[in-house]
Tab-separated table of C-alpha atoms and ligand atoms in Angstrom:
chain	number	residue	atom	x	y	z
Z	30	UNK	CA	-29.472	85.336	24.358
Z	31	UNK	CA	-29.783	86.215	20.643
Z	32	UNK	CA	-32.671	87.887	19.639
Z	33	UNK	CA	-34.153	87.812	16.125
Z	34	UNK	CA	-35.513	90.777	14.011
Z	35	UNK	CA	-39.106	90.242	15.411
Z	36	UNK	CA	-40.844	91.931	12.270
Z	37	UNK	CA	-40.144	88.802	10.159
Z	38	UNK	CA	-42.814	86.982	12.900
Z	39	UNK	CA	-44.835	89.634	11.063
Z	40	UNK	CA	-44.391	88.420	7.590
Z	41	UNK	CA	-47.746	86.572	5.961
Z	42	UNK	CA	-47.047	83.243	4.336
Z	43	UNK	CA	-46.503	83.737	0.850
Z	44	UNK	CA	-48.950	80.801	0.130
Z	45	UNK	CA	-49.916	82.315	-3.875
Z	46	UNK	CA	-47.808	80.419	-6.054
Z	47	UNK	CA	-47.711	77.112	-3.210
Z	48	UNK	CA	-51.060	76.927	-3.109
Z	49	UNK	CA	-51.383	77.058	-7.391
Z	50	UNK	CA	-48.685	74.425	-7.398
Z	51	UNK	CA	-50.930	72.489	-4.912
Z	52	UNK	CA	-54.473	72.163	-6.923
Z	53	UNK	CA	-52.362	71.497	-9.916
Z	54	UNK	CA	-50.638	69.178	-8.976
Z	55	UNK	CA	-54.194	67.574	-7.165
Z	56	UNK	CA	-55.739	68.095	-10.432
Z	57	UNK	CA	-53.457	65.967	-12.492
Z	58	UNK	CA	-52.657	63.662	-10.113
Z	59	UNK	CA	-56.668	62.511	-10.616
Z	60	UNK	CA	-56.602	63.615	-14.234
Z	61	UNK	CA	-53.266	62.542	-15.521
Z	62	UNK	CA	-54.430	62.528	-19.566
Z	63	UNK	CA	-55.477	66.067	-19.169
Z	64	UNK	CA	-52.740	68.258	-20.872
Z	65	UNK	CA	-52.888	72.086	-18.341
Z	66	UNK	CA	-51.438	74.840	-20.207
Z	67	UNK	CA	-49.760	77.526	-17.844
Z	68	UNK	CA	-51.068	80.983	-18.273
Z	69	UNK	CA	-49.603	81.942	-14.869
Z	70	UNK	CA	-46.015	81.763	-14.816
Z	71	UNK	CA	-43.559	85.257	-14.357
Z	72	UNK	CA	-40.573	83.465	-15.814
Z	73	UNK	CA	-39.912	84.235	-19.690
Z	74	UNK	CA	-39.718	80.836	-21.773
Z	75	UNK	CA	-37.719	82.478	-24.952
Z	76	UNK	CA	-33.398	81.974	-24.808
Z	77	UNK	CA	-30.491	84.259	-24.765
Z	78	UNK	CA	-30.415	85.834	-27.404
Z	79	UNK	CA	-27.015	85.253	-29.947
Z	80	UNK	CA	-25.758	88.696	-29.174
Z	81	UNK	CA	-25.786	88.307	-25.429
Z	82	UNK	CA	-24.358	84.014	-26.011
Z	83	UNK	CA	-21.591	85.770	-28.504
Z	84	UNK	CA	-20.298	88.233	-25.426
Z	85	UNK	CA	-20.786	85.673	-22.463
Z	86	UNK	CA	-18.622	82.800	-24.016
Z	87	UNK	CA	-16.143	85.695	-25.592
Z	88	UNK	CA	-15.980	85.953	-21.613
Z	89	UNK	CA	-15.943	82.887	-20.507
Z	90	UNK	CA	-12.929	82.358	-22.768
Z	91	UNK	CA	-11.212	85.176	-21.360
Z	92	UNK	CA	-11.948	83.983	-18.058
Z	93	UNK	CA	-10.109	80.648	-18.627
Z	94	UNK	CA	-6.408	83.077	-20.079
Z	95	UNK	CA	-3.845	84.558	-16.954
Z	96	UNK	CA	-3.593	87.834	-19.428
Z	97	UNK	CA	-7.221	88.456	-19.591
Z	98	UNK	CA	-8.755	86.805	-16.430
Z	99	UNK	CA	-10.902	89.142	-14.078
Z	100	UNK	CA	-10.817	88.825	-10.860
Z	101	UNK	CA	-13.019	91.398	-8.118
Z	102	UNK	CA	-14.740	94.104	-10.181
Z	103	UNK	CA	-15.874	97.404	-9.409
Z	104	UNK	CA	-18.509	97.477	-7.154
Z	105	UNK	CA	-20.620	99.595	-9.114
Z	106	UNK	CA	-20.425	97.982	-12.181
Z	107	UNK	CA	-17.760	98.076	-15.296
Z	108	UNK	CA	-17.337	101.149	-17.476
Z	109	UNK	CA	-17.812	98.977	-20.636
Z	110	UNK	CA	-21.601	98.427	-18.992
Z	111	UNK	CA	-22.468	101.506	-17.552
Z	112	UNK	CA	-21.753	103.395	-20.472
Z	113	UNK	CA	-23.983	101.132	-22.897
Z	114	UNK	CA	-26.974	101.861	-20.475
Z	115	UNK	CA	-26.304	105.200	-20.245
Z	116	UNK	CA	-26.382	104.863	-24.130
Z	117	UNK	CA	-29.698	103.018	-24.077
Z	118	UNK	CA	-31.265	106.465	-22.129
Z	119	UNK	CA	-29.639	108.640	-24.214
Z	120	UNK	CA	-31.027	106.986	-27.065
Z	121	UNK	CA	-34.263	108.456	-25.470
Z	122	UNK	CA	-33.013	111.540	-24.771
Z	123	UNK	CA	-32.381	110.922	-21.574
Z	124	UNK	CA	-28.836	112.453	-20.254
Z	125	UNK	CA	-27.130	110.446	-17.491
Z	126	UNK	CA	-23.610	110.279	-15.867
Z	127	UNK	CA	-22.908	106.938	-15.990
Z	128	UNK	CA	-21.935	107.492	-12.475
Z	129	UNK	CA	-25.569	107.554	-11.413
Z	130	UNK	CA	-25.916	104.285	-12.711
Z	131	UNK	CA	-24.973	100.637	-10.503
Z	132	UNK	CA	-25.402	97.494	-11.857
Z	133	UNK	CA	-27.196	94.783	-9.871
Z	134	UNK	CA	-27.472	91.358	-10.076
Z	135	UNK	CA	-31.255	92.049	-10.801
Z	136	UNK	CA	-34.082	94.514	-9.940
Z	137	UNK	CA	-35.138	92.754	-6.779
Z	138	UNK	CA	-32.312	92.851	-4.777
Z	139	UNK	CA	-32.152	96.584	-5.183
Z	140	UNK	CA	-35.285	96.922	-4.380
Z	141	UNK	CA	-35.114	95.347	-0.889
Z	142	UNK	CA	-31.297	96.685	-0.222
Z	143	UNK	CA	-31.846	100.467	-1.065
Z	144	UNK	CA	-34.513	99.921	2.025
Z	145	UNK	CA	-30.737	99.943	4.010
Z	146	UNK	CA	-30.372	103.580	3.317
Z	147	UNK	CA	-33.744	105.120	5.091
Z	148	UNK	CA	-34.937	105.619	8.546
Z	149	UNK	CA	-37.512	102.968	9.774
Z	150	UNK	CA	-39.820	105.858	11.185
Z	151	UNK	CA	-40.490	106.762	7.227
Z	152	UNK	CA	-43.786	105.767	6.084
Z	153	UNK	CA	-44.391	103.734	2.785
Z	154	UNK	CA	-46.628	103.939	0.319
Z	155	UNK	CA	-47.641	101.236	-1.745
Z	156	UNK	CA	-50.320	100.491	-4.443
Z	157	UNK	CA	-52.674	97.535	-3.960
Z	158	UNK	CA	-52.517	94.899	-5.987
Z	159	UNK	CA	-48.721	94.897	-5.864
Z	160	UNK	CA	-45.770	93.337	-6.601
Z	161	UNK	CA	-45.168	91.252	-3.036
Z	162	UNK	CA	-41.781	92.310	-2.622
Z	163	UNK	CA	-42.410	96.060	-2.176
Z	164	UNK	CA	-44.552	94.738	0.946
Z	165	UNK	CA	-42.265	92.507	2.153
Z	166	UNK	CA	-39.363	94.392	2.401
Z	167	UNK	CA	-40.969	97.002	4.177
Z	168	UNK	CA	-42.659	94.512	7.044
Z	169	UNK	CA	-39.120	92.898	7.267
Z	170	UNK	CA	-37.795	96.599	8.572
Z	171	UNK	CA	-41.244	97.658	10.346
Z	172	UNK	CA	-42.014	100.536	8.571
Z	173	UNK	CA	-45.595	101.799	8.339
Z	174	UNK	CA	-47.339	100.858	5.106
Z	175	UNK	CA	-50.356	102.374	3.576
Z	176	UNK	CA	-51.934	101.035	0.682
Z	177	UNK	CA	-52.945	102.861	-2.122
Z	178	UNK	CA	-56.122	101.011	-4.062
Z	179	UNK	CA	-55.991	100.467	-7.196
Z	180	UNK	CA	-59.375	99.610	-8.880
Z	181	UNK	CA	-61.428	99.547	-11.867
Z	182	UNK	CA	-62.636	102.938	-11.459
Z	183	UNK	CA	-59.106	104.207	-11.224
Z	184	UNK	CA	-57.692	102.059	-14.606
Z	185	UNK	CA	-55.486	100.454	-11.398
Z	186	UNK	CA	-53.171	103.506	-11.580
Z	187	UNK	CA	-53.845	105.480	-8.536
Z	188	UNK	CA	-53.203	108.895	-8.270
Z	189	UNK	CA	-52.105	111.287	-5.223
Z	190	UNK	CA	-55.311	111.792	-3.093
Z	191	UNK	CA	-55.493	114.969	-0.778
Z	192	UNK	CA	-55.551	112.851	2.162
Z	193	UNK	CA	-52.242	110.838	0.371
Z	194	UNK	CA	-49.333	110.162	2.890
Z	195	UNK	CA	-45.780	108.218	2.057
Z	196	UNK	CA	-42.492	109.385	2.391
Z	197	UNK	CA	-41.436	106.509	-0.015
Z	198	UNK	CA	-43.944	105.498	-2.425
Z	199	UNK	CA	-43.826	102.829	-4.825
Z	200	UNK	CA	-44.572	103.394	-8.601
Z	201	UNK	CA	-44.562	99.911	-10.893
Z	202	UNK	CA	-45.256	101.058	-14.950
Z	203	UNK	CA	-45.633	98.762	-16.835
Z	204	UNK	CA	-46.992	97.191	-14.199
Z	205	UNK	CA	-47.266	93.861	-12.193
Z	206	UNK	CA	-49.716	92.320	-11.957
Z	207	UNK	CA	-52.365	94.546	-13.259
Z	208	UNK	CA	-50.329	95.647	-16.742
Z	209	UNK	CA	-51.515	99.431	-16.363
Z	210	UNK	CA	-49.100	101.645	-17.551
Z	211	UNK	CA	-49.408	105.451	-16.776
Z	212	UNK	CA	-49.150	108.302	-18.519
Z	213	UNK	CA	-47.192	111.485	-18.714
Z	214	UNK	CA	-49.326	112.911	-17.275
Z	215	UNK	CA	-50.405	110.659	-14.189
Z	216	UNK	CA	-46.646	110.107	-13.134
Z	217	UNK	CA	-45.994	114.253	-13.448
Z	218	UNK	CA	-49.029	114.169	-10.862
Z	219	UNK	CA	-46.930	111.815	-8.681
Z	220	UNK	CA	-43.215	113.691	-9.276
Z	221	UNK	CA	-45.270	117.124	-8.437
Z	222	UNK	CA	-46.329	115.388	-5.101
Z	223	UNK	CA	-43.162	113.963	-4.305
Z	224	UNK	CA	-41.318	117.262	-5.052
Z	225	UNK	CA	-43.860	119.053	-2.630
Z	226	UNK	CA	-43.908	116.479	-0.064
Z	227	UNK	CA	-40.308	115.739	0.196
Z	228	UNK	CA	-40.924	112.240	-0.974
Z	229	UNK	CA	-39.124	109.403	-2.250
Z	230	UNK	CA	-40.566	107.940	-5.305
Z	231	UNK	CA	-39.124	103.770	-5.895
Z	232	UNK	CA	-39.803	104.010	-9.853
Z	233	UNK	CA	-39.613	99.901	-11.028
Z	234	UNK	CA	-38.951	99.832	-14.748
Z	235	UNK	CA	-38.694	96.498	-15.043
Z	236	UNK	CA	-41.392	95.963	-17.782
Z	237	UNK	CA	-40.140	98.671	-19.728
Z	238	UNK	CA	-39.142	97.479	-22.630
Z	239	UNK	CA	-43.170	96.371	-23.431
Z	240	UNK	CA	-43.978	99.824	-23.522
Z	241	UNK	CA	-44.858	100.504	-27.486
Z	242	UNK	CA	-47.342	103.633	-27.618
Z	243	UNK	CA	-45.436	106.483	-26.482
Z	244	UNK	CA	-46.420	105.978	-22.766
Z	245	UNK	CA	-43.023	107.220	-20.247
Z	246	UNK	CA	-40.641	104.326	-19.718
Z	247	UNK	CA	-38.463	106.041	-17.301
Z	248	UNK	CA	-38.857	108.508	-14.874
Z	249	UNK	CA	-36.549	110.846	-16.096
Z	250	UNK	CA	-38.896	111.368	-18.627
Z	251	UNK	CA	-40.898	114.113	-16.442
Z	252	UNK	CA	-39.747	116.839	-15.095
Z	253	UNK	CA	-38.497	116.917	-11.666
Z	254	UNK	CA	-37.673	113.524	-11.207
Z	255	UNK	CA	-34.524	113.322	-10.793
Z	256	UNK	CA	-34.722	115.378	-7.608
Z	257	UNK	CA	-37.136	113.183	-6.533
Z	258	UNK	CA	-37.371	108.904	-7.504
Z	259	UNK	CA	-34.536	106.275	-7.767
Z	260	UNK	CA	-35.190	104.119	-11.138
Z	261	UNK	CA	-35.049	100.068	-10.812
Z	262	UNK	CA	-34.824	98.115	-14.047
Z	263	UNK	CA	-34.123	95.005	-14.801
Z	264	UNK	CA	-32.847	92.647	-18.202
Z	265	UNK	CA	-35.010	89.764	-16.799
Z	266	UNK	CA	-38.232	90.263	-18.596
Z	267	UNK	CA	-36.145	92.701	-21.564
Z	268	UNK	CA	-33.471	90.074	-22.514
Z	269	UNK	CA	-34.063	86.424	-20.667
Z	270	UNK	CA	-32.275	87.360	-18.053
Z	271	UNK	CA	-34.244	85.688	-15.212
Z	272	UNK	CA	-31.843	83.084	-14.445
Z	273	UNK	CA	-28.694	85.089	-15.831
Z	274	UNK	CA	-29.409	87.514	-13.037
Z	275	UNK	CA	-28.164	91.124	-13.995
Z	276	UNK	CA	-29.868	94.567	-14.046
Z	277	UNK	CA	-29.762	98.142	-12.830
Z	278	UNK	CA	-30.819	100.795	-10.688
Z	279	UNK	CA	-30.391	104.846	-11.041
Z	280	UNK	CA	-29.594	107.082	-8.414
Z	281	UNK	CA	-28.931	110.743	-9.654
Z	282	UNK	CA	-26.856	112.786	-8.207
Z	283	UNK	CA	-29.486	115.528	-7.606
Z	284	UNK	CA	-31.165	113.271	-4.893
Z	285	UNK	CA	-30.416	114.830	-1.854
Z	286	UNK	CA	-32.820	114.205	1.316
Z	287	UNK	CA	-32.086	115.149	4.841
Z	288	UNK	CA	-28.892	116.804	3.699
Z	289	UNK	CA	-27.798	113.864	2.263
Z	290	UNK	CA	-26.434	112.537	-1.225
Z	291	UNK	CA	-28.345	109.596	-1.923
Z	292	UNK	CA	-25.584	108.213	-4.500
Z	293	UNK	CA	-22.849	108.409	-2.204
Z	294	UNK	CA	-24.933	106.658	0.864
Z	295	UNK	CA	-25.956	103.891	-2.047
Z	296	UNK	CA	-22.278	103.904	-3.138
Z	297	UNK	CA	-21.168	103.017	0.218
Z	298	UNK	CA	-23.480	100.593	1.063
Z	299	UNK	CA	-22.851	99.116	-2.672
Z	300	UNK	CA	-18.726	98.861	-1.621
Z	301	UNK	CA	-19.765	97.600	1.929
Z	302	UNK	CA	-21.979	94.894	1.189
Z	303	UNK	CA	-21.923	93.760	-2.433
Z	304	UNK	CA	-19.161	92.771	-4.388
Z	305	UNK	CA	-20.604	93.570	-7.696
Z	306	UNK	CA	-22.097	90.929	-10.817
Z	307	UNK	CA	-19.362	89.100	-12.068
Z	308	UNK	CA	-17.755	89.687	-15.364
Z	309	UNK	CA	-19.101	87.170	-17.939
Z	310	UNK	CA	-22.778	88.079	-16.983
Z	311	UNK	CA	-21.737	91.599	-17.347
Z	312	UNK	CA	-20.292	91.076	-20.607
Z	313	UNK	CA	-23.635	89.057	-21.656
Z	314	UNK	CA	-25.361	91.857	-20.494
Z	315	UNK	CA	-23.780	94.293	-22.756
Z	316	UNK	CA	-24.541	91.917	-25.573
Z	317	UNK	CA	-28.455	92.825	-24.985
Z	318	UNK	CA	-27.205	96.562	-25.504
Z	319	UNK	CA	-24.965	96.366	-28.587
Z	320	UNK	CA	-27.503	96.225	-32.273
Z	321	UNK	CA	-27.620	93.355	-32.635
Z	322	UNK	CA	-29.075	92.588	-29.432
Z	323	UNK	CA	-31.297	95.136	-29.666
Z	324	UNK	CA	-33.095	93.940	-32.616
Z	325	UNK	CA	-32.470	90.628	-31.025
Z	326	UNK	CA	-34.130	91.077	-27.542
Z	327	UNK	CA	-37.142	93.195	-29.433
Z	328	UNK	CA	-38.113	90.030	-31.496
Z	329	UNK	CA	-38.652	88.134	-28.217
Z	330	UNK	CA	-40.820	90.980	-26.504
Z	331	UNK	CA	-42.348	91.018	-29.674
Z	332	UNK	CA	-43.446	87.338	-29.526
Z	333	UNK	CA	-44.823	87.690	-26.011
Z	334	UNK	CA	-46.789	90.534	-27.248
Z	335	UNK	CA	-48.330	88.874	-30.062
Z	336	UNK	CA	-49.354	86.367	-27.021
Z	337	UNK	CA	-50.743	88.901	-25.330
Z	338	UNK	CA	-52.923	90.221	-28.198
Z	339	UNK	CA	-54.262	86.942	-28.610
Z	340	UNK	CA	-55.051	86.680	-25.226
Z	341	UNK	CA	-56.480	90.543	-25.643
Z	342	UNK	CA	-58.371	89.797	-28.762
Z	343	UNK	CA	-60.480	86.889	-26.923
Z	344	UNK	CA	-61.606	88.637	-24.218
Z	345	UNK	CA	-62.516	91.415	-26.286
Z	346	UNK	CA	-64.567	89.116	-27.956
Z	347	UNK	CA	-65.873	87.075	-24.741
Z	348	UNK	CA	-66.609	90.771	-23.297
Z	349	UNK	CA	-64.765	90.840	-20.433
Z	350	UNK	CA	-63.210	94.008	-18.655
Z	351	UNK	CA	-59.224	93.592	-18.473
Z	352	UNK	CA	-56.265	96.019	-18.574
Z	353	UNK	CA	-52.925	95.184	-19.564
Z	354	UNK	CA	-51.395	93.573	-22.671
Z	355	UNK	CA	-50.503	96.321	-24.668
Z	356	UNK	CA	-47.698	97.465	-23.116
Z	357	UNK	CA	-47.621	95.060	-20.622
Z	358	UNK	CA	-46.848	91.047	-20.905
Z	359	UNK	CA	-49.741	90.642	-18.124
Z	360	UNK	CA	-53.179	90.835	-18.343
Z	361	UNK	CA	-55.226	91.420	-15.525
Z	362	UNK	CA	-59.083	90.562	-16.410
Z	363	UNK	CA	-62.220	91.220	-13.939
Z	364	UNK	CA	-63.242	87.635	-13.116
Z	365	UNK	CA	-66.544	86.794	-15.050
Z	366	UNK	CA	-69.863	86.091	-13.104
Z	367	UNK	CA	-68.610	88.410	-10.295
Z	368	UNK	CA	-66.872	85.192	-9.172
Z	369	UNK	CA	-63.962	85.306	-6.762
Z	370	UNK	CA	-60.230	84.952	-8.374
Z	371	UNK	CA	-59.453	81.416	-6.625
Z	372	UNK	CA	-63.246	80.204	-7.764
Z	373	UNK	CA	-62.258	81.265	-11.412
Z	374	UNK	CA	-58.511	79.609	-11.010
Z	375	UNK	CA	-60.605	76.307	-9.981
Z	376	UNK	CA	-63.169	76.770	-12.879
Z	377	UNK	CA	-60.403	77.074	-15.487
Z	378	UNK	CA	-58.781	74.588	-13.902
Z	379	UNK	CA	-60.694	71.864	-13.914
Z	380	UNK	CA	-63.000	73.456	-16.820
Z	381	UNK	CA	-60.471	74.116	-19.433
Z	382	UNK	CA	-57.158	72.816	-17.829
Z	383	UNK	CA	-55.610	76.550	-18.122
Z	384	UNK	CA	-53.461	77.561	-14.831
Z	385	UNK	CA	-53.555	81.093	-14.259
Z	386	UNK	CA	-52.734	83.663	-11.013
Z	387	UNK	CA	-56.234	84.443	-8.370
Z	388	UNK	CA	-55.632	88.416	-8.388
Z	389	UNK	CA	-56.059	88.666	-4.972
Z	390	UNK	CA	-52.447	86.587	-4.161
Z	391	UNK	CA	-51.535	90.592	-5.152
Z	392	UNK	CA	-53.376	92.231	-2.129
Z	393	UNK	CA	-56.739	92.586	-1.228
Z	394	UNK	CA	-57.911	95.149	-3.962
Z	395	UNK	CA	-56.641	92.254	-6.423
Z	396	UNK	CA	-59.965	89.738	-5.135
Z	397	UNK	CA	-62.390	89.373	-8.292
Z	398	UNK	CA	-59.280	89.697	-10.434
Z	399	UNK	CA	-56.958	87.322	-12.085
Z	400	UNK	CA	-53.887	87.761	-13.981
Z	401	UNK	CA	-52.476	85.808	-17.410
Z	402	UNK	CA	-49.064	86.020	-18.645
Z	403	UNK	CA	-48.084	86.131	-21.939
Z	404	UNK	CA	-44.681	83.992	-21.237
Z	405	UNK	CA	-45.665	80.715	-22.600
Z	406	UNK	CA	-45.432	79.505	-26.273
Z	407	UNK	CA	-47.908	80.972	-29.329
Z	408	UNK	CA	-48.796	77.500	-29.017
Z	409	UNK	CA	-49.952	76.788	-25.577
Z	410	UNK	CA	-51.591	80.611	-25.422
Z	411	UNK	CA	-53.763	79.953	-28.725
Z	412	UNK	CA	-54.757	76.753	-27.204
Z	413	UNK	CA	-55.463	78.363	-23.910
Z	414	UNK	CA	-57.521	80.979	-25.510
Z	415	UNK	CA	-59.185	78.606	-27.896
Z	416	UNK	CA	-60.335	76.667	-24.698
Z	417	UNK	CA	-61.467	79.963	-22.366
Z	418	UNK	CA	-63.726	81.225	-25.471
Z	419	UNK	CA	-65.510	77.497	-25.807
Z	420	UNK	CA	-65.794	77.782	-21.571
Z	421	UNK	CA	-67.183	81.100	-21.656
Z	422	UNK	CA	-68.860	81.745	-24.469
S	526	PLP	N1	-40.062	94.184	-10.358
S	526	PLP	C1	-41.175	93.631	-10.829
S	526	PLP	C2	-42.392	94.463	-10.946
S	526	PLP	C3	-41.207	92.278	-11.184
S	526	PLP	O1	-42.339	91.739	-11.645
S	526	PLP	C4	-40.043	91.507	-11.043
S	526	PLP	C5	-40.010	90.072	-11.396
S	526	PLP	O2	-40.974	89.422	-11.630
S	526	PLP	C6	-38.903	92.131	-10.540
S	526	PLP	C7	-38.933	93.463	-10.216
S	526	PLP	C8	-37.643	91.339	-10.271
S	526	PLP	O3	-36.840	91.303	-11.337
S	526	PLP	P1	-35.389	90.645	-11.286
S	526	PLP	O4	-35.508	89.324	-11.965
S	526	PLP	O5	-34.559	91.643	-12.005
S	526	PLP	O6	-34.959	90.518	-9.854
């Protein structure tokens, strides 16, 4: 009789975003000429950029000719993209073969696949509040998980305690949902523990490209990494590309655990189960790398900045603790009063028709917190501020 994999009996109900849609749609359904702005969403609300439309339907075109049609692609990505990213770390002065890099068809896949590659007796360490997906993937394969708490004390960027165990450990900077992004300094405290420990570090990049102040966007940037973390990143958040679906992950060749290569084990597992992203999203891709599309892509994360300095500038003015938003398109505030996060989505809500995220959908260190994206239109996020500073003031 088949059997299932019993550890997805042990999965929670991811009831977060449901349960938002829910009193929403409640709300409006009794107040239908009430106009709620949504300060909550993940998805990006700019377009393609012309650089990145210019490449795909150059593509597309192609596609459509017997001399110039594509069929199965490497696995690992083509040249033409592999060698613009490496381009876009070199450009930072970081040096890699583009053979350490594999294009995905977006940061979360990779995130749950590279899981395929790692004994199930490893433990896992993972920050709280968190990115779900870190958590998830984990339960699905029944490894051990501690959490790591992330609190106001700590800025939300916990460092290696004494008592700190993990043989893979999760790092998110910029990071969702709190914003935090660490320093040089904080993530050479986590390389020198992984180094010593014989640790994994999962380094998600995928808010990168918000980072504006000199604070590490890679990895690679400190010393020691590459013997020691596997970078995810992502052109969802960079370029638009959240329905586009392409991004990339970095596995040096100087990984090697258990006597192992960790490039050629992600290799094979890349040619085994994934065909690669097809060829007109890769050439769209390489649109967001070329110039144009550089200048291109930065006015967008640009506009969702200047959202999140408006949303910045208000509570600075309401006086109310937050981190995030400066090199970050999320803010994470402390909810005022001392009231809980869903109490505060309900008050704004019905208050001030603004829809935002109850912190504690991120874990449990996330209760009495609340997150606001910067995603939406100038537009909607003035309004939305313009209505929390009348609520609260
Ligand atoms: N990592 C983090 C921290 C994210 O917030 C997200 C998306 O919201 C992802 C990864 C997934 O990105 P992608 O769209 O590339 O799968």
């Amino acid at each position: 009789m088949l059997k299932i994999n019993e550890h997805y009996l042990q999965l929670k109900e991811s009831y977060l975003f449901s349960e938002i849609a829910k009193r929403v749609r409640e709300y409006t359904a009794a107040h239908p000429e009430q106009r709620v702005i949504r300060m909550g969403i993940g998805d990006v609300s700019r377009p393609l950029c012309p650089a990145v439309i210019k490449q795909m339907q150059a593509a597309v075109a192609e596609m459509g000719r017997a001399e110039t049609f594509h069929g199965y692609g490497p696995e690992q990505g083509y040249d033409f993209l592999r060698g613009a990213v490496a381009g876009y770390y070199a450009n930072r002065g970081i040096t890699l073969d583009p053979d350490e890099i594999f294009i995905s068809d977006g940061a979360k896949s990779d995130l749950g696949n590279i899981l395929d590659l790692f004994s199930r007796d490893n433990t896992v360490l993972i920050p709280d509040p968190v990115y779900p997906v870190y958590v998830d993937t984990n339960i699905m394969e029944g490894r051990t998980i501690h959490f790591l708490e992330a609190n106001q004390q700590n800025g939300f960027l916990p460092l290696p305690q004494d008592d700190t165990q993990g043989d893979l450990i999760y790092l998110c900077s910029p990071n969702n949902p709190t914003g935090a992004v660490y320093s040089r300094a904080q993530l050479q405290a986590w390389v020198d523990f992984a180094l010593a420990h014989r640790s994994l570090i999962l380094f998600d990049a995928a808010y990168e490209a918000f980072v504006s102040d000199g604070s590490p966007r890679s990895i690679y940037e400190i010393e020691g990494a590459r013997r020691c973390a596997i970078e995810f990143c992502s052109l969802s958040k960079t370029a638009g590309f959240t329905g586009t679906r392409c991004g990339y992950t970095i596995v040096p060749q100087a990984l090697v655990f258990d006597g192992a290569p960790l490039r050629r084990l992600w290799l094979r597992r890349q040619t085994t189960k994934f065909n690669g992203v097809s060829y007109v999203v890769q050439r769209a891709a390489m649109g967001v790398f070329t110039p144009e599309g550089q200048a291109q892509t930065r006015e967008s994360i640009e506009y969702y900045k200047r959202n999140a300095r408006c949303m910045t500038d208000t509570l600075d003015r309401l006086g109310i603790w937050y981190t995030g938003g400066k090199n970050s398109p999320y803010v994470w505030l402390r909810c005022p009063g001392n009231m809980d996060s869903w109490a505060f989505f309900d008050k704004l809500l019905h208050e001030a028709q603004i829809v935002g995220t109850p912190g504690e959908g991120f874990g449990q260190c996330g209760q009495g917190y609340f997150r606001f994206s910067a995603f939406s239109s100038h537009e909607d996020t003035q309004e939305a501020m313009a209505r929390l500073e009348t609520l609260l003031r």
